[in-house]
Coordinates of C-alpha atoms and ligand atoms in Angstrom, one line a residue:
M93 CA -5.9 -6.4 13.8
N94 CA -5.0 -4.2 10.9
K95 CA -2.0 -5.3 8.9
P96 CA 0.8 -2.6 8.7
F97 CA 0.4 -0.4 5.6
E98 CA -2.9 -2.0 4.5
N99 CA -4.2 1.6 4.1
S100 CA -1.4 2.3 1.6
T101 CA -1.7 -0.7 -0.7
I102 CA -3.7 -3.9 -1.2
C103 CA -0.6 -5.8 -2.4
E104 CA 1.0 -8.2 0.1
D105 CA 4.4 -7.7 -1.4
S106 CA 4.2 -3.9 -1.1
Q107 CA 2.9 -4.1 2.5
L108 CA 5.8 -6.4 3.5
L109 CA 8.4 -4.2 1.6
L110 CA 7.0 -1.1 3.2
Q111 CA 7.8 -2.6 6.6
K112 CA 11.3 -3.5 5.3
A113 CA 11.7 0.0 3.9
A114 CA 10.7 1.5 7.3
R115 CA 13.3 -0.8 9.1
D116 CA 15.9 0.4 6.6
Q117 CA 14.9 4.0 7.0
I118 CA 14.0 4.4 3.4
E119 CA 11.6 7.3 2.6
T120 CA 8.9 6.3 0.1
V121 CA 6.4 8.0 -2.1
W122 CA 3.7 7.5 0.5
E123 CA 5.6 9.4 3.2
R124 CA 6.4 12.3 0.8
H125 CA 2.7 12.5 -0.2
Q126 CA 1.8 12.7 3.5
A127 CA 4.5 15.4 4.1
Q128 CA 2.8 17.5 1.4
Q129 CA -0.5 17.6 3.2
P130 CA -2.5 19.8 3.0
Q131 CA -1.9 20.2 -0.7
C132 CA -2.6 23.6 -2.3
G133 CA -6.4 23.9 -2.8
F134 CA -6.0 26.6 -5.5
C135 CA -3.8 24.2 -7.5
E136 CA -6.1 21.2 -6.9
M137 CA -9.0 23.3 -8.4
G138 CA -6.9 24.5 -11.3
L139 CA -7.3 28.1 -10.1
S140 CA -3.6 29.1 -9.9
C141 CA -1.7 30.5 -12.9
R142 CA 2.0 31.1 -13.4
N143 CA 2.0 31.5 -17.1
C144 CA 3.7 34.9 -16.9
V145 CA 5.7 37.0 -14.4
M146 CA 3.0 39.5 -13.8
G147 CA 1.8 36.6 -11.7
P148 CA 1.7 34.1 -10.1
C149 CA -2.0 34.6 -9.7
R150 CA -4.9 32.7 -8.1
V151 CA -8.7 33.1 -8.1
D152 CA -10.6 32.7 -4.9
P153 CA -13.2 30.0 -5.3
F154 CA -15.3 31.4 -2.4
G155 CA -15.8 34.7 -4.2
E156 CA -14.2 36.8 -1.5
G157 CA -10.7 37.4 -2.8
P158 CA -9.6 38.2 -6.4
Q159 CA -11.7 36.8 -9.2
K160 CA -9.2 37.6 -11.9
G161 CA -5.5 37.3 -12.5
V162 CA -3.4 40.4 -13.1
C163 CA -4.0 40.1 -16.8
G164 CA -7.7 39.8 -16.3
A165 CA -8.0 36.0 -16.8
D166 CA -11.0 34.6 -14.9
A167 CA -11.5 31.1 -13.5
D168 CA -12.7 29.6 -16.7
I169 CA -9.7 30.8 -18.7
I170 CA -7.2 29.8 -16.1
V171 CA -8.6 26.3 -15.6
A172 CA -8.9 25.8 -19.4
R173 CA -5.3 27.0 -19.9
N174 CA -4.0 24.7 -17.2
L175 CA -5.9 21.7 -18.6
G176 CA -4.7 22.6 -22.1
R177 CA -1.1 22.6 -21.0
M178 CA -1.6 19.3 -19.2
I179 CA -2.9 17.7 -22.4
A180 CA 0.0 19.2 -24.4
A181 CA 2.6 17.8 -22.0
G182 CA 1.0 14.3 -22.1
A183 CA 0.8 14.4 -25.9
A184 CA 4.4 15.6 -26.2
S185 CA 5.6 12.8 -24.0
H186 CA 4.0 9.9 -25.8
S187 CA 4.5 11.4 -29.2
D188 CA 8.2 12.1 -28.6
H189 CA 8.6 8.5 -27.5
G190 CA 7.0 7.6 -30.9
R191 CA 9.5 9.9 -32.7
D192 CA 12.4 8.1 -31.1
L193 CA 11.1 4.8 -32.5
V194 CA 10.7 6.4 -35.9
D195 CA 14.3 7.6 -35.7
V196 CA 15.4 4.0 -35.0
L197 CA 13.3 2.7 -37.9
G198 CA 15.0 5.2 -40.2
E199 CA 18.4 4.2 -39.0
V200 CA 17.6 0.5 -39.5
G201 CA 16.4 1.4 -43.0
S202 CA 19.7 3.2 -43.8
G203 CA 21.8 0.3 -42.4
N204 CA 22.9 2.2 -39.2
G205 CA 20.7 0.5 -36.6
S206 CA 23.3 -2.1 -35.4
G207 CA 21.5 -4.8 -33.5
Y208 CA 17.9 -3.7 -34.4
Q209 CA 16.0 -5.6 -37.0
I210 CA 12.6 -5.7 -38.8
R211 CA 10.8 -8.4 -36.8
D212 CA 7.4 -8.0 -38.4
P213 CA 7.9 -7.4 -42.2
E214 CA 4.3 -8.1 -42.9
K215 CA 3.2 -5.2 -40.6
L216 CA 5.9 -3.0 -42.1
K217 CA 4.3 -3.5 -45.5
R218 CA 0.8 -3.1 -44.2
V219 CA 1.6 0.2 -42.4
A220 CA 3.7 1.4 -45.4
A221 CA 0.6 0.9 -47.6
E222 CA -1.5 3.1 -45.2
Y223 CA 1.2 5.8 -45.6
G224 CA 1.2 5.4 -49.4
V225 CA 4.9 4.2 -49.3
A226 CA 5.6 2.1 -52.4
T227 CA 6.7 -1.4 -51.5
D228 CA 6.9 -3.2 -54.9
G229 CA 10.4 -4.3 -55.8
K230 CA 11.8 -2.8 -52.5
D231 CA 13.5 -4.7 -49.7
D232 CA 12.4 -4.3 -46.0
F233 CA 15.2 -1.8 -45.4
Q234 CA 14.2 0.4 -48.2
I235 CA 10.5 0.2 -47.1
A236 CA 11.6 1.0 -43.5
A237 CA 13.5 4.1 -44.6
G238 CA 10.5 5.3 -46.7
L239 CA 8.0 4.7 -43.9
A240 CA 10.2 6.5 -41.4
D241 CA 10.3 9.5 -43.7
A242 CA 6.5 9.4 -44.2
M243 CA 5.9 9.2 -40.5
K244 CA 8.2 12.2 -39.8
E245 CA 5.9 14.2 -42.1
D246 CA 3.1 13.4 -39.6
Y247 CA 5.0 15.2 -36.9
G248 CA 5.3 18.3 -39.0
C249 CA 2.7 20.5 -40.7
K250 CA 2.9 19.7 -44.4
Q251 CA -0.4 17.8 -44.4
K252 CA -4.0 18.6 -43.8
S253 CA -4.4 15.7 -41.4
I254 CA -2.3 12.9 -39.8
T255 CA -2.3 9.6 -41.6
L256 CA -3.6 7.1 -39.1
I257 CA -6.7 9.1 -38.4
S258 CA -8.1 7.2 -41.4
R259 CA -8.3 4.1 -39.1
A260 CA -11.2 5.6 -37.2
P261 CA -14.8 4.8 -38.4
A262 CA -16.0 7.1 -41.2
K263 CA -18.7 8.6 -38.9
R264 CA -16.1 9.6 -36.3
Q265 CA -13.8 11.2 -38.9
E266 CA -16.7 13.2 -40.2
L267 CA -17.6 14.3 -36.7
W268 CA -14.0 15.5 -36.1
N269 CA -14.0 17.3 -39.4
N270 CA -17.2 19.1 -38.7
L271 CA -15.9 20.1 -35.3
G272 CA -12.6 21.3 -36.8
V273 CA -10.6 19.1 -34.5
T274 CA -9.0 16.7 -37.0
P275 CA -5.3 16.9 -36.0
R276 CA -3.0 18.4 -38.7
G277 CA 0.4 17.6 -37.4
I278 CA 1.5 15.9 -34.2
D279 CA 4.0 18.5 -33.1
R280 CA 1.9 21.3 -34.5
E281 CA -1.1 20.7 -32.2
T282 CA 1.1 20.6 -29.1
S283 CA 3.1 23.6 -30.2
E284 CA -0.2 25.5 -30.9
M285 CA -1.5 24.6 -27.5
M286 CA 1.5 26.2 -25.9
H287 CA 1.0 29.3 -28.1
R288 CA -2.8 29.5 -27.3
T289 CA -2.2 29.3 -23.6
H290 CA 0.5 32.1 -23.6
M291 CA -0.9 35.3 -21.9
G292 CA -3.2 37.1 -24.3
V293 CA -3.8 34.5 -27.0
D294 CA -6.8 32.2 -26.8
N295 CA -9.1 33.6 -24.0
D296 CA -12.2 31.6 -24.9
W297 CA -12.3 28.5 -22.6
Q298 CA -14.4 26.5 -25.0
S299 CA -12.1 27.2 -27.9
L300 CA -9.1 26.2 -25.7
L301 CA -10.8 23.0 -24.8
L302 CA -11.7 22.2 -28.4
H303 CA -8.0 22.6 -29.2
G304 CA -7.3 20.3 -26.2
V305 CA -9.4 17.7 -28.0
R306 CA -7.4 18.1 -31.3
N307 CA -4.1 18.0 -29.3
A308 CA -5.1 14.8 -27.6
L309 CA -6.3 13.2 -30.9
S310 CA -2.9 14.0 -32.4
D311 CA -1.4 11.7 -29.8
G312 CA -4.0 8.9 -29.7
W313 CA -4.3 8.6 -33.5
G314 CA -0.8 10.0 -34.2
G315 CA 2.2 9.9 -32.0
S316 CA 1.2 7.0 -29.7
M317 CA -0.2 5.0 -32.6
I318 CA 3.1 5.4 -34.4
A319 CA 5.0 4.4 -31.3
T320 CA 3.0 1.1 -31.1
E321 CA 3.1 0.3 -34.8
V322 CA 6.8 1.0 -35.1
S323 CA 7.5 -1.0 -31.9
D324 CA 5.7 -4.0 -33.5
I325 CA 7.5 -3.6 -36.7
L326 CA 11.0 -3.5 -35.0
F327 CA 10.4 -5.9 -32.1
G328 CA 7.5 -8.1 -33.2
T329 CA 3.7 -7.9 -32.9
P330 CA 2.7 -9.4 -29.5
T331 CA 1.2 -12.9 -29.3
P332 CA -0.1 -14.5 -26.1
R333 CA 2.6 -15.8 -23.8
A334 CA 3.0 -16.9 -20.2
T335 CA 4.6 -14.6 -17.7
R336 CA 4.8 -13.8 -14.0
F337 CA 4.1 -10.8 -11.8
N338 CA 5.0 -9.1 -8.4
V339 CA 8.2 -8.8 -6.5
G340 CA 8.5 -12.6 -6.3
V341 CA 9.8 -12.6 -9.9
L342 CA 13.2 -11.5 -8.5
A343 CA 15.5 -14.5 -8.1
K344 CA 17.6 -15.0 -5.0
D345 CA 20.3 -17.0 -6.9
Q346 CA 20.5 -14.9 -10.1
V347 CA 21.7 -11.5 -11.2
N348 CA 18.6 -9.4 -11.1
I349 CA 18.3 -6.5 -13.7
I350 CA 15.2 -4.3 -13.7
V351 CA 14.3 -2.1 -16.7
H352 CA 12.1 0.9 -16.0
G353 CA 10.5 3.6 -18.2
H354 CA 8.7 3.3 -21.5
N355 CA 10.7 3.0 -24.6
P356 CA 11.6 -0.6 -25.8
V357 CA 14.5 0.7 -27.8
V358 CA 16.7 0.3 -24.7
S359 CA 15.1 -2.6 -22.9
E360 CA 15.0 -4.9 -26.0
M361 CA 18.8 -4.5 -26.4
V362 CA 19.4 -5.2 -22.7
L363 CA 17.2 -8.3 -23.0
H364 CA 19.4 -9.6 -25.8
A365 CA 22.6 -8.9 -23.9
A366 CA 21.2 -10.6 -20.8
Q367 CA 20.4 -13.7 -22.8
S368 CA 23.8 -13.8 -24.6
E369 CA 26.1 -16.8 -24.0
E370 CA 29.0 -14.5 -23.0
M371 CA 27.0 -12.8 -20.2
L372 CA 25.5 -16.1 -19.0
K373 CA 29.0 -17.6 -18.7
L374 CA 30.2 -14.5 -16.9
A375 CA 27.3 -14.7 -14.5
E376 CA 28.1 -18.4 -13.8
S377 CA 31.7 -17.5 -13.1
K378 CA 30.5 -15.0 -10.4
G379 CA 28.4 -17.7 -8.7
A380 CA 25.0 -16.7 -10.1
K381 CA 22.6 -19.3 -11.6
G382 CA 21.7 -17.0 -14.4
I383 CA 20.6 -13.4 -15.4
N384 CA 17.0 -12.5 -14.5
L385 CA 15.7 -9.5 -16.4
A386 CA 12.4 -8.2 -15.1
G387 CA 10.5 -5.0 -15.6
V388 CA 8.5 -2.3 -13.8
C389 CA 6.1 0.2 -15.5
C390 CA 5.8 0.3 -19.2
T391 CA 9.1 -0.6 -20.7
G392 CA 8.6 -3.8 -18.7
N393 CA 5.1 -4.2 -20.3
E394 CA 6.7 -3.8 -23.7
L395 CA 9.1 -6.8 -23.0
L396 CA 6.3 -8.8 -21.4
M397 CA 4.1 -8.4 -24.5
R398 CA 6.7 -9.6 -26.9
H399 CA 8.9 -12.0 -24.8
G400 CA 7.0 -12.9 -21.7
V401 CA 9.5 -11.0 -19.5
A402 CA 8.2 -11.0 -15.9
M403 CA 7.0 -7.8 -14.1
A404 CA 8.2 -7.0 -10.6
G405 CA 5.6 -4.2 -10.1
N406 CA 3.9 -1.0 -11.1
H407 CA 4.4 2.7 -10.5
L408 CA 4.1 2.7 -6.7
S409 CA 6.3 -0.4 -6.4
T410 CA 9.4 1.0 -8.0
E411 CA 11.1 2.1 -4.8
L412 CA 10.0 -1.0 -3.0
V413 CA 11.5 -3.3 -5.6
L414 CA 14.9 -1.7 -4.8
S415 CA 14.4 -2.1 -1.1
T416 CA 14.5 -5.9 -1.5
G417 CA 18.3 -5.5 -1.7
A418 CA 18.2 -8.1 -4.5
V419 CA 18.5 -5.8 -7.6
E420 CA 22.0 -5.6 -9.1
M421 CA 21.0 -2.9 -11.6
M422 CA 18.0 -0.8 -12.6
L423 CA 18.2 0.8 -16.0
V424 CA 15.9 3.6 -16.8
D425 CA 14.9 5.4 -20.0
Y426 CA 12.1 8.0 -19.5
Q427 CA 8.7 8.8 -18.0
C428 CA 7.3 7.9 -14.6
I429 CA 10.8 7.3 -13.1
M430 CA 10.8 9.0 -9.6
P431 CA 13.9 11.0 -9.0
S432 CA 14.0 9.4 -5.5
L433 CA 15.1 6.1 -7.0
A434 CA 18.8 6.8 -6.9
T435 CA 18.6 7.7 -3.2
V436 CA 16.8 4.4 -2.4
A437 CA 19.4 2.5 -4.5
S438 CA 22.2 4.2 -2.7
C439 CA 21.2 2.4 0.5
Y440 CA 21.8 -1.0 -1.2
H441 CA 24.3 -2.3 -3.7
T442 CA 22.0 -1.5 -6.7
K443 CA 23.6 0.4 -9.6
M444 CA 21.3 2.9 -11.3
I445 CA 21.9 3.6 -15.0
S446 CA 20.1 6.3 -17.0
T447 CA 20.2 5.8 -20.8
S448 CA 18.5 8.7 -22.5
D449 CA 20.0 12.0 -23.4
K450 CA 16.7 13.7 -22.5
A451 CA 16.2 12.0 -19.1
R452 CA 19.1 12.5 -16.6
F453 CA 18.8 11.8 -12.9
P454 CA 21.0 12.9 -9.9
G455 CA 22.9 10.0 -8.5
M456 CA 22.6 7.8 -11.6
E457 CA 25.4 6.7 -13.9
H458 CA 24.7 7.8 -17.5
Q459 CA 25.3 5.4 -20.3
E460 CA 23.6 6.8 -23.4
F461 CA 21.9 4.4 -25.9
H462 CA 21.8 5.3 -29.6
P463 CA 20.9 3.0 -32.5
E464 CA 24.5 2.7 -33.6
N465 CA 25.9 1.8 -30.1
A466 CA 22.9 0.2 -28.5
A467 CA 24.0 -3.5 -28.8
E468 CA 27.5 -2.7 -27.5
T469 CA 26.3 -0.4 -24.7
A470 CA 23.8 -3.1 -23.6
M471 CA 26.6 -5.6 -23.2
T472 CA 28.6 -3.1 -21.2
V473 CA 25.8 -2.4 -18.7
V474 CA 24.8 -6.0 -18.3
R475 CA 28.5 -6.9 -17.6
Q476 CA 28.5 -4.2 -14.9
A477 CA 25.3 -5.7 -13.4
V478 CA 26.8 -9.2 -13.4
E479 CA 30.0 -7.9 -11.7
N480 CA 27.8 -6.2 -9.0
F481 CA 26.3 -9.6 -8.0
A482 CA 29.3 -10.2 -5.6
N483 CA 28.3 -7.0 -3.7
R484 CA 24.8 -8.1 -2.8
G485 CA 24.0 -8.2 0.9
E486 CA 21.0 -10.0 2.4
A487 CA 18.0 -10.1 -0.1
F488 CA 14.4 -9.9 1.0
I489 CA 12.0 -11.4 -1.5
P490 CA 8.9 -11.9 0.6
V491 CA 6.3 -13.5 -1.8
D492 CA 6.0 -16.0 -4.6
S493 CA 5.1 -14.6 -8.0
V494 CA 1.7 -14.9 -9.7
D495 CA 1.3 -16.6 -13.1
A496 CA -0.4 -14.7 -15.9
L497 CA -0.9 -14.6 -19.7
G498 CA 0.0 -11.5 -21.6
G499 CA 0.6 -10.4 -25.2
F500 CA -2.9 -9.5 -26.4
S501 CA -2.4 -7.3 -29.4
V502 CA -5.4 -6.6 -31.7
E503 CA -3.9 -9.1 -34.1
S504 CA -3.6 -11.8 -31.5
I505 CA -7.1 -11.2 -30.2
V506 CA -8.6 -11.5 -33.7
N507 CA -6.5 -14.6 -34.2
A508 CA -7.8 -16.1 -30.9
L509 CA -11.3 -15.4 -32.3
G510 CA -10.6 -17.4 -35.4
G511 CA -9.6 -14.5 -37.8
S512 CA -12.4 -12.0 -37.4
P513 CA -14.1 -10.0 -34.6
D514 CA -17.4 -11.7 -35.4
P515 CA -17.5 -14.2 -32.6
L516 CA -16.9 -11.4 -30.1
I517 CA -19.7 -9.4 -31.7
D518 CA -22.0 -12.4 -31.6
A519 CA -21.2 -12.9 -27.9
I520 CA -22.0 -9.2 -27.3
K521 CA -25.2 -9.4 -29.3
A522 CA -26.3 -12.5 -27.4
G523 CA -25.6 -10.8 -24.1
K524 CA -23.0 -13.5 -23.0
I525 CA -20.6 -10.6 -23.0
R526 CA -22.4 -7.4 -22.0
G527 CA -19.7 -5.1 -23.3
A528 CA -16.0 -4.3 -22.9
V529 CA -14.0 -1.9 -20.7
G530 CA -10.4 -0.6 -21.0
I531 CA -8.9 -0.1 -17.5
V532 CA -5.8 1.9 -18.0
G533 CA -3.3 4.2 -16.2
C534 CA -1.2 4.5 -13.2
N535 CA -1.0 4.3 -9.4
N536 CA -1.4 7.4 -7.3
P537 CA -0.7 7.6 -3.6
K538 CA -4.0 9.4 -3.2
I539 CA -5.6 6.0 -3.8
K540 CA -4.7 2.7 -2.0
Q541 CA -2.3 1.0 -4.5
D542 CA -4.2 -1.3 -6.9
H543 CA -7.5 -1.0 -5.0
G544 CA -9.1 1.0 -7.8
H545 CA -8.0 -1.2 -10.6
V546 CA -8.6 -4.6 -9.0
S547 CA -12.0 -3.8 -7.4
L548 CA -13.3 -2.4 -10.6
A549 CA -12.0 -5.2 -12.8
Q550 CA -13.5 -7.8 -10.4
R551 CA -17.0 -6.2 -10.5
L552 CA -16.9 -5.9 -14.2
I553 CA -15.9 -9.4 -15.1
E554 CA -18.3 -10.9 -12.6
N555 CA -21.0 -9.0 -14.5
D556 CA -19.9 -10.5 -17.8
I557 CA -18.0 -7.4 -19.0
L558 CA -14.7 -8.2 -20.8
V559 CA -11.8 -6.2 -19.5
V560 CA -8.8 -5.1 -21.5
D561 CA -6.0 -3.3 -19.7
T562 CA -2.6 -1.5 -20.2
G563 CA 0.1 0.1 -18.2
C564 CA 0.1 0.0 -14.4
A565 CA -3.5 -1.1 -14.3
A566 CA -2.5 -4.2 -16.3
V567 CA 0.2 -5.0 -13.7
A568 CA -2.3 -4.5 -10.8
N569 CA -4.9 -6.9 -12.4
A570 CA -2.2 -9.5 -13.1
K571 CA -0.9 -9.4 -9.5
A572 CA -4.5 -10.0 -8.4
G573 CA -4.5 -13.2 -10.5
F574 CA -7.0 -12.1 -13.1
K575 CA -4.8 -13.0 -16.0
M576 CA -4.6 -16.8 -15.4
T577 CA -6.9 -18.7 -17.7
D578 CA -8.6 -20.2 -14.6
A579 CA -9.5 -16.7 -13.5
A580 CA -12.5 -17.2 -15.8
E581 CA -14.1 -18.8 -12.8
L582 CA -14.3 -15.3 -11.3
A583 CA -16.3 -14.1 -14.3
G584 CA -20.1 -14.2 -14.8
P585 CA -21.4 -17.3 -16.6
G586 CA -21.5 -15.8 -20.1
L587 CA -17.9 -14.4 -20.0
Q588 CA -16.8 -17.6 -18.4
E589 CA -18.1 -19.6 -21.3
I590 CA -16.4 -17.4 -23.9
C591 CA -13.1 -17.4 -22.0
G592 CA -13.3 -21.2 -21.7
A593 CA -14.0 -21.7 -25.4
L594 CA -11.1 -19.4 -26.4
G595 CA -8.7 -20.3 -23.7
V596 CA -8.2 -16.7 -22.6
P597 CA -8.4 -15.0 -19.2
P598 CA -11.3 -12.5 -18.6
V599 CA -8.8 -9.6 -18.4
L600 CA -6.6 -9.2 -21.4
H601 CA -3.2 -7.5 -21.2
M602 CA -3.0 -5.2 -24.2
G603 CA 0.4 -3.6 -23.3
S604 CA 2.0 -0.3 -22.3
C605 CA 0.6 3.2 -22.0
V606 CA 1.2 4.0 -25.7
D607 CA -0.6 0.7 -26.5
N608 CA -3.9 2.3 -25.4
V609 CA -4.1 2.9 -29.1
R610 CA -4.6 -0.9 -29.6
I611 CA -7.9 -0.4 -27.7
L612 CA -8.9 2.4 -30.2
V613 CA -8.1 0.1 -33.1
L614 CA -10.1 -2.7 -31.6
A615 CA -13.0 -0.4 -30.9
S616 CA -12.9 0.8 -34.5
A617 CA -13.0 -2.8 -35.8
L618 CA -16.1 -3.5 -33.7
A619 CA -17.8 -0.3 -34.8
N620 CA -17.0 -0.9 -38.4
A621 CA -18.3 -4.5 -38.2
L622 CA -21.6 -3.2 -36.7
N623 CA -21.6 -0.2 -39.1
V624 CA -21.9 2.2 -36.2
D625 CA -19.7 4.8 -34.5
I626 CA -17.5 4.0 -31.5
S627 CA -19.8 6.1 -29.3
D628 CA -22.6 3.6 -30.1
L629 CA -20.8 0.6 -28.7
P630 CA -21.4 -0.9 -25.3
I631 CA -17.8 0.0 -24.2
A632 CA -16.2 2.3 -21.6
G633 CA -12.8 3.4 -20.3
A634 CA -11.5 3.8 -16.8
A635 CA -8.4 5.3 -15.2
P636 CA -9.0 4.5 -11.5
E637 CA -5.6 5.6 -10.2
W638 CA -4.2 7.9 -12.8
Y639 CA -1.5 10.5 -11.9
S640 CA 0.2 11.5 -15.1
E641 CA -0.2 14.2 -17.7
K642 CA -0.1 11.4 -20.3
A643 CA -3.1 9.8 -18.6
A644 CA -5.0 13.1 -18.9
T645 CA -4.3 13.1 -22.7
I646 CA -5.3 9.5 -23.0
G647 CA -8.6 10.2 -21.2
V648 CA -9.3 13.1 -23.6
Y649 CA -8.6 11.1 -26.7
F650 CA -10.7 8.2 -25.4
V651 CA -13.7 10.5 -24.8
A652 CA -13.1 12.4 -28.1
S653 CA -13.1 9.0 -29.9
G654 CA -16.5 8.3 -28.3
V655 CA -15.6 6.3 -25.3
F656 CA -17.3 7.1 -21.9
T657 CA -14.4 7.3 -19.4
V658 CA -14.5 7.2 -15.6
L659 CA -11.6 8.8 -13.8
G660 CA -10.6 7.9 -10.2
P661 CA -8.7 11.0 -9.0
M662 CA -10.4 14.4 -9.8
P663 CA -8.5 16.4 -12.5
P664 CA -7.6 20.0 -11.5
I665 CA -10.8 21.5 -13.0
T666 CA -13.2 22.1 -10.2
G667 CA -12.5 25.8 -10.1
S668 CA -14.6 26.2 -13.2
L669 CA -18.2 24.9 -13.1
N670 CA -18.5 25.6 -16.8
I671 CA -15.7 23.3 -17.5
V672 CA -16.8 20.6 -15.1
N673 CA -20.3 20.7 -16.7
L674 CA -18.9 20.5 -20.3
L675 CA -16.6 17.5 -19.5
T676 CA -19.2 15.5 -17.6
E677 CA -22.3 16.4 -19.6
G678 CA -22.0 18.8 -22.4
L679 CA -19.5 16.8 -24.4
N680 CA -22.1 14.2 -25.0
D681 CA -23.7 16.5 -27.5
V682 CA -20.3 17.2 -29.1
V683 CA -18.5 13.9 -29.3
G684 CA -21.1 11.4 -28.0
A685 CA -19.2 10.6 -24.8
T686 CA -18.3 12.3 -21.5
F687 CA -16.0 11.9 -18.5
A688 CA -17.3 10.9 -15.1
V689 CA -15.2 11.2 -11.9
E690 CA -15.7 8.5 -9.2
P691 CA -12.9 7.4 -6.9
D692 CA -14.9 4.6 -5.4
P693 CA -14.5 1.6 -7.7
E694 CA -17.7 0.0 -6.6
K695 CA -19.6 3.1 -7.7
A696 CA -17.5 3.4 -10.8
A697 CA -18.5 -0.2 -11.7
I698 CA -22.2 0.8 -11.4
L699 CA -21.8 3.9 -13.6
I700 CA -20.0 1.8 -16.2
R701 CA -22.6 -1.0 -16.2
R702 CA -25.4 1.5 -16.5
H703 CA -23.7 3.1 -19.5
I704 CA -23.1 -0.3 -21.2
E705 CA -26.7 -1.4 -20.7
S706 CA -27.9 2.0 -22.1
K707 CA -25.8 1.5 -25.2
R708 CA -27.0 -2.1 -25.6
K709 CA -30.6 -0.8 -25.4
A710 CA -29.9 1.9 -28.0
L711 CA -28.5 -0.8 -30.4
G712 CA -31.6 -2.9 -29.9
L713 CA -29.8 -5.6 -27.9
P714 CA -31.2 -7.2 -24.8
A715 CA -30.5 -4.9 -21.9
E716 CA -30.7 -5.1 -18.1
D717 CA -31.6 -2.5 -15.5
V718 CA -28.6 -1.7 -13.3
Ligands
SF4_135 FE1 -1.5 36.0 -13.8 FE2 -2.5 36.3 -16.2 FE3 0.1 36.0 -15.9 FE4 -1.5 33.9 -15.4 S1 -1.1 34.9 -17.4 S2 0.2 34.6 -14.1 S3 -3.3 35.0 -14.6 S4 -1.2 37.7 -15.2
MSK136 S1 4.0 3.7 -16.5 S2 2.0 6.7 -17.2 S3 2.5 5.3 -14.1 S4 0.4 3.7 -16.3 FE1 3.2 3.8 -18.3 FE2 2.3 3.5 -15.2 FE3 0.9 5.7 -15.6 FE4 3.5 5.7 -15.9

């Protein structure tokens, strides 16, 4: 007999909590997705436009109705403009997150960042040197102030190109220069995309897409890379550490606080407050055995990477975590936070707190965090959470958590390899590891929760392909048990041997969504060591369950950096065959990599294995037929 909700999710905790949510009459993302059926076919194909009020317009894909919008834009132009705006929104989101961190770095440098510190002074100096910021005779605070100013320049348009693009292999930089897609300023490229897609500006679909590449690169090698580097400087560069996953990380006898969103600026402070003597004593006085801070989505991944904080779930689990009735407070910052959460929380005792001026939610209490008040505000909200413990009704925590290892920054991977990428390269050359794949991105109710991530990861590791992952994919693979060191038993013999020798699992957690840039840096290190371009490496990317505009941008900067990338859900481009052909074939001649779209993870695994073996062959390494 089928288990209830097994068509919605492969996760036992989600299946059991969906039953509980149904009993409690909680509406979830799956029901709302069902209620939207059938979704608009014009929009799914990218063929609708509402960029001006002569419209909205749509182009008939069957050739019977209108073939042009009121302004005369055809299917190619409309699809390209829509995709361009999607990339711009994704780049703006991650890069604005990066800017918030740069602001905190600047405040710390000028002595106003109460509670924030420089946790990785060595990285501060290393990145400062890349930016040409003088460090001799200066203390960490002066260097931080100088680096923050230099990074702010990257957001504007005073330079010819953004600074960290120099981390890419020389051949890749040259290719970007020749194509005219080297990003000039982070904000500039996003702003220019909005300009180009205004009615009557850029009406050449190829030129629009080329700017989409430049815009995405401004995020991948700009805003997101700054976000990751500054997070490491302020909060520490991750090192491997033990942690736990799934809704079983909630504690029946403790105050449970969940952090949700993306920016560690808030969650780091909440963690410190939750660990303070004062709050622990208060919790004890209220009959709780402690304060249990756990995460969902990427702000949770940030804390996991640096502190081993446990993760209760990924994107599609966020409502279900609340339906346990065991959460005293959920604090949110921004991105991927469903507006429905406050409604779900209102059915239980859970307090919902929004913390960012730029992300407000109906039904949530707003407690704004700024560098100068963050430490104090964190204590205030944690106190409220502890006081709310007395209001908890019956809690339903239906599963035990799964153990895992997280915290694989590029630095910690290189350390695990003994200080250089050479052992990894030797293992790839010898064929013990066939190649490496980054599995990234979200959940999407169009795909059974975690099925895409987990099935793909399983097929890859059993074929000796090392998997690195981030974001909600990383949570999915950890829930499935792939991040325990003994998960190496699930890998093929070559990967198993390497994992055993290094004491690492076959799937390495590299962090949050902005941390996809760690994968770019690792790929560059491998390419430089082999004296080839990234597009020559036996590597690939996959976003099996993506939903977000940010994921679209990540996909474009991966491909533009030379990484073949397989998407699960189809992006809204099928209204233009020209654009489908360019993205899935033509880009190979332009950037040496393409997209593929394959929702079935078994077939996606075959596509990726074929690609990896073809790259091995081209490098003169032993290759197999797939
Ligand atoms: Fe219609 Fe053109 Fe306006 Fe778009 S920009 S809504 S296609 S008139
Ligand atoms: S949180 S962008 S659902 S990975 Fe980064 Fe998850 Fe995707 Fe949000």
